[in-house]
Short mmCIF file of C-alpha atoms in Angstrom, two decimals:
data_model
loop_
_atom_site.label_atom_id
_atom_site.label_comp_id
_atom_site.label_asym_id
_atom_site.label_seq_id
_atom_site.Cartn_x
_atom_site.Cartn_y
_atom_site.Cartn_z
CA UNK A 4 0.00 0.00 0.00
CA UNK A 5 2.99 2.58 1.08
CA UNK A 6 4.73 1.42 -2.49
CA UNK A 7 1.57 2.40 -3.91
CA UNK A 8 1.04 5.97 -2.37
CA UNK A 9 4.72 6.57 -3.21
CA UNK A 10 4.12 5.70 -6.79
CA UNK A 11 1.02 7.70 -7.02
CA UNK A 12 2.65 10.87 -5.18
CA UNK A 13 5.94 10.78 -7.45
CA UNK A 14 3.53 10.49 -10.29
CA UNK A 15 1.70 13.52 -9.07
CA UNK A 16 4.46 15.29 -8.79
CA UNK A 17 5.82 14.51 -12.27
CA UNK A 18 2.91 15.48 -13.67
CA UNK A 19 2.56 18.71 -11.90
CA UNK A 20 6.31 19.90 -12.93
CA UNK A 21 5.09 18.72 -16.66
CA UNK A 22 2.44 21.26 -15.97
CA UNK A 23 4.94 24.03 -14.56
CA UNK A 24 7.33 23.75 -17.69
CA UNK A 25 4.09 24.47 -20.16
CA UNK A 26 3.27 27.29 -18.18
CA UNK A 27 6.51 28.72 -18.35
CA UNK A 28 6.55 27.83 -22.51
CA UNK A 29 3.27 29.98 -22.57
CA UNK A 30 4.69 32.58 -20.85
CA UNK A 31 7.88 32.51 -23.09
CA UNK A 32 5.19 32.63 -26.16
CA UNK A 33 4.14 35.65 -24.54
CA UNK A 34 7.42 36.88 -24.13
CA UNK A 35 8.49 36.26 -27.75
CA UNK A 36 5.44 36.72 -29.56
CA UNK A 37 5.51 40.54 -28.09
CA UNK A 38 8.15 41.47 -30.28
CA UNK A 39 8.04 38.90 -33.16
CA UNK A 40 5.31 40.05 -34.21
CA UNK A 41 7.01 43.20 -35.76
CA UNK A 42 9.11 40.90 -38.01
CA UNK A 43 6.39 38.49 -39.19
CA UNK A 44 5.45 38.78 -42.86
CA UNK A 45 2.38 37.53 -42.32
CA UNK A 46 1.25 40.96 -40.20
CA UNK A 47 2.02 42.74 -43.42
CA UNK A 48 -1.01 41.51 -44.84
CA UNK A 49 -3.08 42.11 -41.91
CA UNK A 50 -1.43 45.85 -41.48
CA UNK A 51 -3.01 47.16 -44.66
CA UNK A 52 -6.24 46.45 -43.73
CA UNK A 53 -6.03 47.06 -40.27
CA UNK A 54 -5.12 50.50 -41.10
CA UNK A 55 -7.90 51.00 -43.18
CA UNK A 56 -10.81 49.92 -41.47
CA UNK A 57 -9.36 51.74 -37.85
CA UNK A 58 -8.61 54.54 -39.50
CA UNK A 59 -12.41 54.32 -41.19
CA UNK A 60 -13.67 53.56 -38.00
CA UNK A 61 -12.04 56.38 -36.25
CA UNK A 62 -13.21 58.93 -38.63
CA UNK A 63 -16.72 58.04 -38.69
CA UNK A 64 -16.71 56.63 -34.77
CA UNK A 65 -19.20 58.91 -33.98
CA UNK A 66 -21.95 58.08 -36.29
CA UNK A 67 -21.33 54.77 -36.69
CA UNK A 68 -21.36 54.32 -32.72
CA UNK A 69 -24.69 56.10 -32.71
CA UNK A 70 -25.97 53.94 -34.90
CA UNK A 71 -25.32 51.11 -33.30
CA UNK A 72 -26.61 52.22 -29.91
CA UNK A 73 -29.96 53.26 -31.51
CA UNK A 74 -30.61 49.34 -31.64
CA UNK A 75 -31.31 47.05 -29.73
CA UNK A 76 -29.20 44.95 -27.56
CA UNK A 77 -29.92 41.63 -27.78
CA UNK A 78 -29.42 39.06 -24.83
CA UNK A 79 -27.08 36.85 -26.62
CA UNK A 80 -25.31 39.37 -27.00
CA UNK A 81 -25.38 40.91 -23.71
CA UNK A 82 -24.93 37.62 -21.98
CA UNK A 83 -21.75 36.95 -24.41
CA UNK A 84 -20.21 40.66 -23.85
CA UNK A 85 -20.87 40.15 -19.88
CA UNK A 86 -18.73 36.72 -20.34
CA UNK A 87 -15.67 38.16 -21.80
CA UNK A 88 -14.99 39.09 -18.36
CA UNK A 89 -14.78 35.59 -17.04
CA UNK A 90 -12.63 34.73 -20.02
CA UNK A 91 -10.47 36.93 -19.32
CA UNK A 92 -9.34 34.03 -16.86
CA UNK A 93 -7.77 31.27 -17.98
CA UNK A 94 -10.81 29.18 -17.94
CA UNK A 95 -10.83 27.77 -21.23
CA UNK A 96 -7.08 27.47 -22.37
CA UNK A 97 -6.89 25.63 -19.17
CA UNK A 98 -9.87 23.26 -19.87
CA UNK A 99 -8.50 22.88 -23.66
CA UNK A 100 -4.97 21.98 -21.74
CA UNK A 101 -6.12 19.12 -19.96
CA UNK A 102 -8.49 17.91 -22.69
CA UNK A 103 -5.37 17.44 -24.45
CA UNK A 104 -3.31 16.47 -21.42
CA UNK A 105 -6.14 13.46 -21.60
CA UNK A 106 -5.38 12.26 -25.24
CA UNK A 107 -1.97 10.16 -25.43
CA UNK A 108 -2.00 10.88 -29.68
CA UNK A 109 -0.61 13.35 -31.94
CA UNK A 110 -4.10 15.57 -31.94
CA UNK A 111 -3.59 15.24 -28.13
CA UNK A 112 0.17 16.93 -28.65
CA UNK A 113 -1.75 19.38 -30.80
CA UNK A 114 -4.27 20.40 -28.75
CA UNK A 115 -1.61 20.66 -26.15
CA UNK A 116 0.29 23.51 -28.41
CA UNK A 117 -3.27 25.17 -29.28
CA UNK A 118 -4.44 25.43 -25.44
CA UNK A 119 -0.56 27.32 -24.90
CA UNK A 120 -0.37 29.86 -27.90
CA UNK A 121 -4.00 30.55 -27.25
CA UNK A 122 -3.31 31.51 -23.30
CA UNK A 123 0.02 33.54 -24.60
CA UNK A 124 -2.15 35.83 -27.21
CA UNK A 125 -4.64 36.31 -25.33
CA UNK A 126 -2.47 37.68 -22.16
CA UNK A 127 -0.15 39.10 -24.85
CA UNK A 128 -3.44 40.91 -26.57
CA UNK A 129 -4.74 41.90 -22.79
CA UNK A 130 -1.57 43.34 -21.80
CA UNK A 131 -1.71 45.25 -25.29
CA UNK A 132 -4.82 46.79 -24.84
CA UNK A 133 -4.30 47.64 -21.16
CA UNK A 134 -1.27 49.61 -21.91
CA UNK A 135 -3.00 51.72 -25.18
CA UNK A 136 -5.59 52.21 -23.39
CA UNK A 137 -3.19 55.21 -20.64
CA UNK A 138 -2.14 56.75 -24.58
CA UNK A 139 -4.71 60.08 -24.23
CA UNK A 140 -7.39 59.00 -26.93
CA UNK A 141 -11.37 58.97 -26.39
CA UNK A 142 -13.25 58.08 -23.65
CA UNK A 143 -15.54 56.06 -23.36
CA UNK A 144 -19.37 57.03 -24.69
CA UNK A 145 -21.08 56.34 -21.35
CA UNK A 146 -18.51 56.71 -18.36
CA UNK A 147 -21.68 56.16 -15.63
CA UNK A 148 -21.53 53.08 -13.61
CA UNK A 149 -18.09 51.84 -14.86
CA UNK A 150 -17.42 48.44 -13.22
CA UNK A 151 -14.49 47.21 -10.92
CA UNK A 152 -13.12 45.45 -14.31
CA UNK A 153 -13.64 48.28 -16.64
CA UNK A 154 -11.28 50.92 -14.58
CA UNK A 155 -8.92 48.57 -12.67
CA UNK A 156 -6.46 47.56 -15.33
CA UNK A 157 -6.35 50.07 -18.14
CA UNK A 158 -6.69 53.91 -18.66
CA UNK A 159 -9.89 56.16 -19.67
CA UNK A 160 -8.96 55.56 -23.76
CA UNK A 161 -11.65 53.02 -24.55
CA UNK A 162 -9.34 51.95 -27.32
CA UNK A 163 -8.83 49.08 -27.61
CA UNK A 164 -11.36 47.11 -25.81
CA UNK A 165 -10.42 44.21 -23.76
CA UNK A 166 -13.60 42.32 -23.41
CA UNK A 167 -13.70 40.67 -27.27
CA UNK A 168 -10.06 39.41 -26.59
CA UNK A 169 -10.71 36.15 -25.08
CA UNK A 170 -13.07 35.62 -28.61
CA UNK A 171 -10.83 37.37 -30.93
CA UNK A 172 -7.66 35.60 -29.94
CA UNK A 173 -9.67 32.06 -30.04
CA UNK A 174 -11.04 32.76 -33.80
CA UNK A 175 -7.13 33.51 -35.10
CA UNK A 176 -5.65 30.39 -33.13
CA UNK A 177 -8.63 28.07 -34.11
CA UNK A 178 -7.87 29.58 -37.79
CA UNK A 179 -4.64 28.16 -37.54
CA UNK A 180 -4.87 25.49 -35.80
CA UNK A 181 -8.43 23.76 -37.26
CA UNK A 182 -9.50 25.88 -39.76
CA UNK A 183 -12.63 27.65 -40.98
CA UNK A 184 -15.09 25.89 -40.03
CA UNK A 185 -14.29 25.66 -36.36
CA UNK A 186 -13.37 29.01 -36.36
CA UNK A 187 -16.41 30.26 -37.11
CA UNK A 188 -17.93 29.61 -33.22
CA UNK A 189 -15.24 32.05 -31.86
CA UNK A 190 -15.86 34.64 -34.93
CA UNK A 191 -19.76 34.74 -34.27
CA UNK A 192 -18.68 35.03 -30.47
CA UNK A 193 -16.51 37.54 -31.21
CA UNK A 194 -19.37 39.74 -32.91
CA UNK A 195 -22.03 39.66 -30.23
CA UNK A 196 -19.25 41.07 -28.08
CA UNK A 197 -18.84 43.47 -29.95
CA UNK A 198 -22.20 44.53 -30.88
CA UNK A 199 -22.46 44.26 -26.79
CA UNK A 200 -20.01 46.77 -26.11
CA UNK A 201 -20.49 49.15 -28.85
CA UNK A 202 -24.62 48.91 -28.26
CA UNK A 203 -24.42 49.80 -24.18
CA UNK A 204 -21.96 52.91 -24.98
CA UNK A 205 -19.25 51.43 -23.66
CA UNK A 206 -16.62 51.32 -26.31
CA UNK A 207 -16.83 53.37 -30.04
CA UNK A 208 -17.15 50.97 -33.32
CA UNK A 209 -13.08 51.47 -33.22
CA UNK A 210 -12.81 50.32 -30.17
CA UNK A 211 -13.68 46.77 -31.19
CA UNK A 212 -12.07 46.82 -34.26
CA UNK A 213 -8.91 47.45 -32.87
CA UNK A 214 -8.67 45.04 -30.50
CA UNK A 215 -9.49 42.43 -33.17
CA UNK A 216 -6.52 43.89 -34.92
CA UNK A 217 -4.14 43.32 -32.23
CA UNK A 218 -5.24 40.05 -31.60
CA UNK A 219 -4.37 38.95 -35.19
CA UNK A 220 -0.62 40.53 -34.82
CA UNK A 221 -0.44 39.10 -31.47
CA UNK A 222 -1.67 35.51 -32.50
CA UNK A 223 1.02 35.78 -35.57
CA UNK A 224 3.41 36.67 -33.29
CA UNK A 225 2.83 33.89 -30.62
CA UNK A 226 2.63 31.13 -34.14
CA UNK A 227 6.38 32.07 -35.27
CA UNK A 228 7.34 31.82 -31.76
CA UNK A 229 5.60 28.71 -31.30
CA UNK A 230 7.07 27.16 -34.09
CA UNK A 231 3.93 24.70 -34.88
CA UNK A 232 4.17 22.81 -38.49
CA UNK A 233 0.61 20.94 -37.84
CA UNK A 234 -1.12 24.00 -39.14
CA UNK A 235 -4.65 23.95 -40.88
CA UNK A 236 -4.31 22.91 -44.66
CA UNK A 237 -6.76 26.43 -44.95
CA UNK A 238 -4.37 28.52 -42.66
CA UNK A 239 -1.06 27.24 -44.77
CA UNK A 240 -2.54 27.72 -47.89
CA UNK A 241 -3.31 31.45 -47.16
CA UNK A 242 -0.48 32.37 -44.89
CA UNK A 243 2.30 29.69 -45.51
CA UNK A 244 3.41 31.03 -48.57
CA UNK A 245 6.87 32.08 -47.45
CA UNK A 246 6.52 35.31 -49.01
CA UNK A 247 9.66 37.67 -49.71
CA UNK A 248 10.08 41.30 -50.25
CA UNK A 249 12.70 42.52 -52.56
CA UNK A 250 13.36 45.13 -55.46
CA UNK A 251 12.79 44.82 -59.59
CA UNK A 252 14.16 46.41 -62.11
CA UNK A 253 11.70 46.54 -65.16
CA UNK A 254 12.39 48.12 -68.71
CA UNK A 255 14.74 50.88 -66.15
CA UNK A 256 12.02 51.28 -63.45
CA UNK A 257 12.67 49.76 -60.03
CA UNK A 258 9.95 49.13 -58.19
CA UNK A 259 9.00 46.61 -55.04
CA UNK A 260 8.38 42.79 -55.77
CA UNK A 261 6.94 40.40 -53.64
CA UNK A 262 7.47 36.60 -54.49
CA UNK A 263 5.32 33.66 -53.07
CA UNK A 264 6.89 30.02 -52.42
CA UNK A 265 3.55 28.27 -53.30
#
């Protein structure tokens, strides 16, 4: 019986320092996804229109924001905005972790990687957003009966808001990870949060669109420092293209050329 309590204890205990080194991976995602994500190609692509539709938004915040509060505010989509608090804890990169924890198979090691790049954007995205947020900006439309949650961790800028992360940064890792399809739960999630916020007065249309911004450079960020070759078939065949920059001359003009490995 004492043999067996032993056993079970050092097997406990193995288990638990497994645990403690993917925490500290995660956090090294973090770490290295915060400033890989200025060198990634693949944020090149998402700059241009990230740029355009903030910049749109920001110019027509006003009216598009009043538009948006003139409807109404569904429940799903109060009850989903409301939530993004609780996932702001890592309640369901945790429950992914041991789902894959459970698995002894390759999609187990998989989900393993997804549950850790997923925690590292989002905390990467959060931290993001919390810092923006002391830049001098806008406030936000209604500043009555701000919660604990909405004051305690980030300036008065509204931009970006911090409750779509936990959705935003699941869509772009699910992208990656299993596609489309699946990522379409997260990106319907990641609307009614939106629509939540924008619809109560509690963040402008850019707002929301900025955070979703960030969470796409943060999520490329986190992928080249996670290193993961398992990606979607859909995700590689948009974004795994090994795509360089370099310079033409043409007939005595030079101009910039970009060259896909397809």
């Amino acid at each position: 019986m004492k043999k067996y309590l032993l056993l079970v204890l050092i097997s406990s205990l193995c288990f638990a320092k497994g645990e403690y080194e993917d925490l500290k991976e995660s956090i090294k995602l973090l770490y290295q996804g915060s400033y890989m994500q200025f060198g990634e190609v693949n944020n090149a692509f998402y700059l241009l229109p990230a740029v355009a539709t903030t910049a749109y938004s920001f110019e027509h915040d006003q009216r598009l924001s009043d538009n948006q509060r003139a409807k109404k505010l569904r429940k799903i989509y109060d009850v989903t905005g409301d939530l993004g608090i609780a996932f702001n804890f890592p309640i369901v990169p945790i429950s992914i972790y041991y789902i894959g924890k459970s698995q002894e198979s390759v999609s187990g090691t998989k989900t393993v990687q997804f549950a850790k790049e997923y925690l590292a954007t989002m905390y990467l995205t959060l931290l993001e957003t919390g810092l923006i947020s002391y830049i001098p900006s806008h406030e936000r439309p209604y500043k009555e009966e701000q919660s604990f949650w909405e004051t305690a961790f980030r300036g008065k800028n509204s931009f970006p808001s911090g409750h779509i992360v936990p959705y935003s940064t699941l869509f772009f890792k699910t992208l990656q990870f299993y596609g489309p399809y699946w990522a379409t739960i997260p990106a319907v999630l990641t609307y009614f949060a939106s629509m939540q916020r924008v619809r109560e007065g509690r963040h402008y249309i850019s707002d929301v669109v900025g955070a979703f911004w960030l969470s796409a450079f943060a999520s490329e960020g986190v992928r080249a420092a996670g290193k993961h070759k398992h990606n979607h078939p859909f995700y590689k065949f948009i974004f795994e293209r090994e795509a360089k920059f370099s310079v033409i001359n043409y007939r005595g003009v030079i101009g910039p050329a970009i060259s896909f490995n397809f």
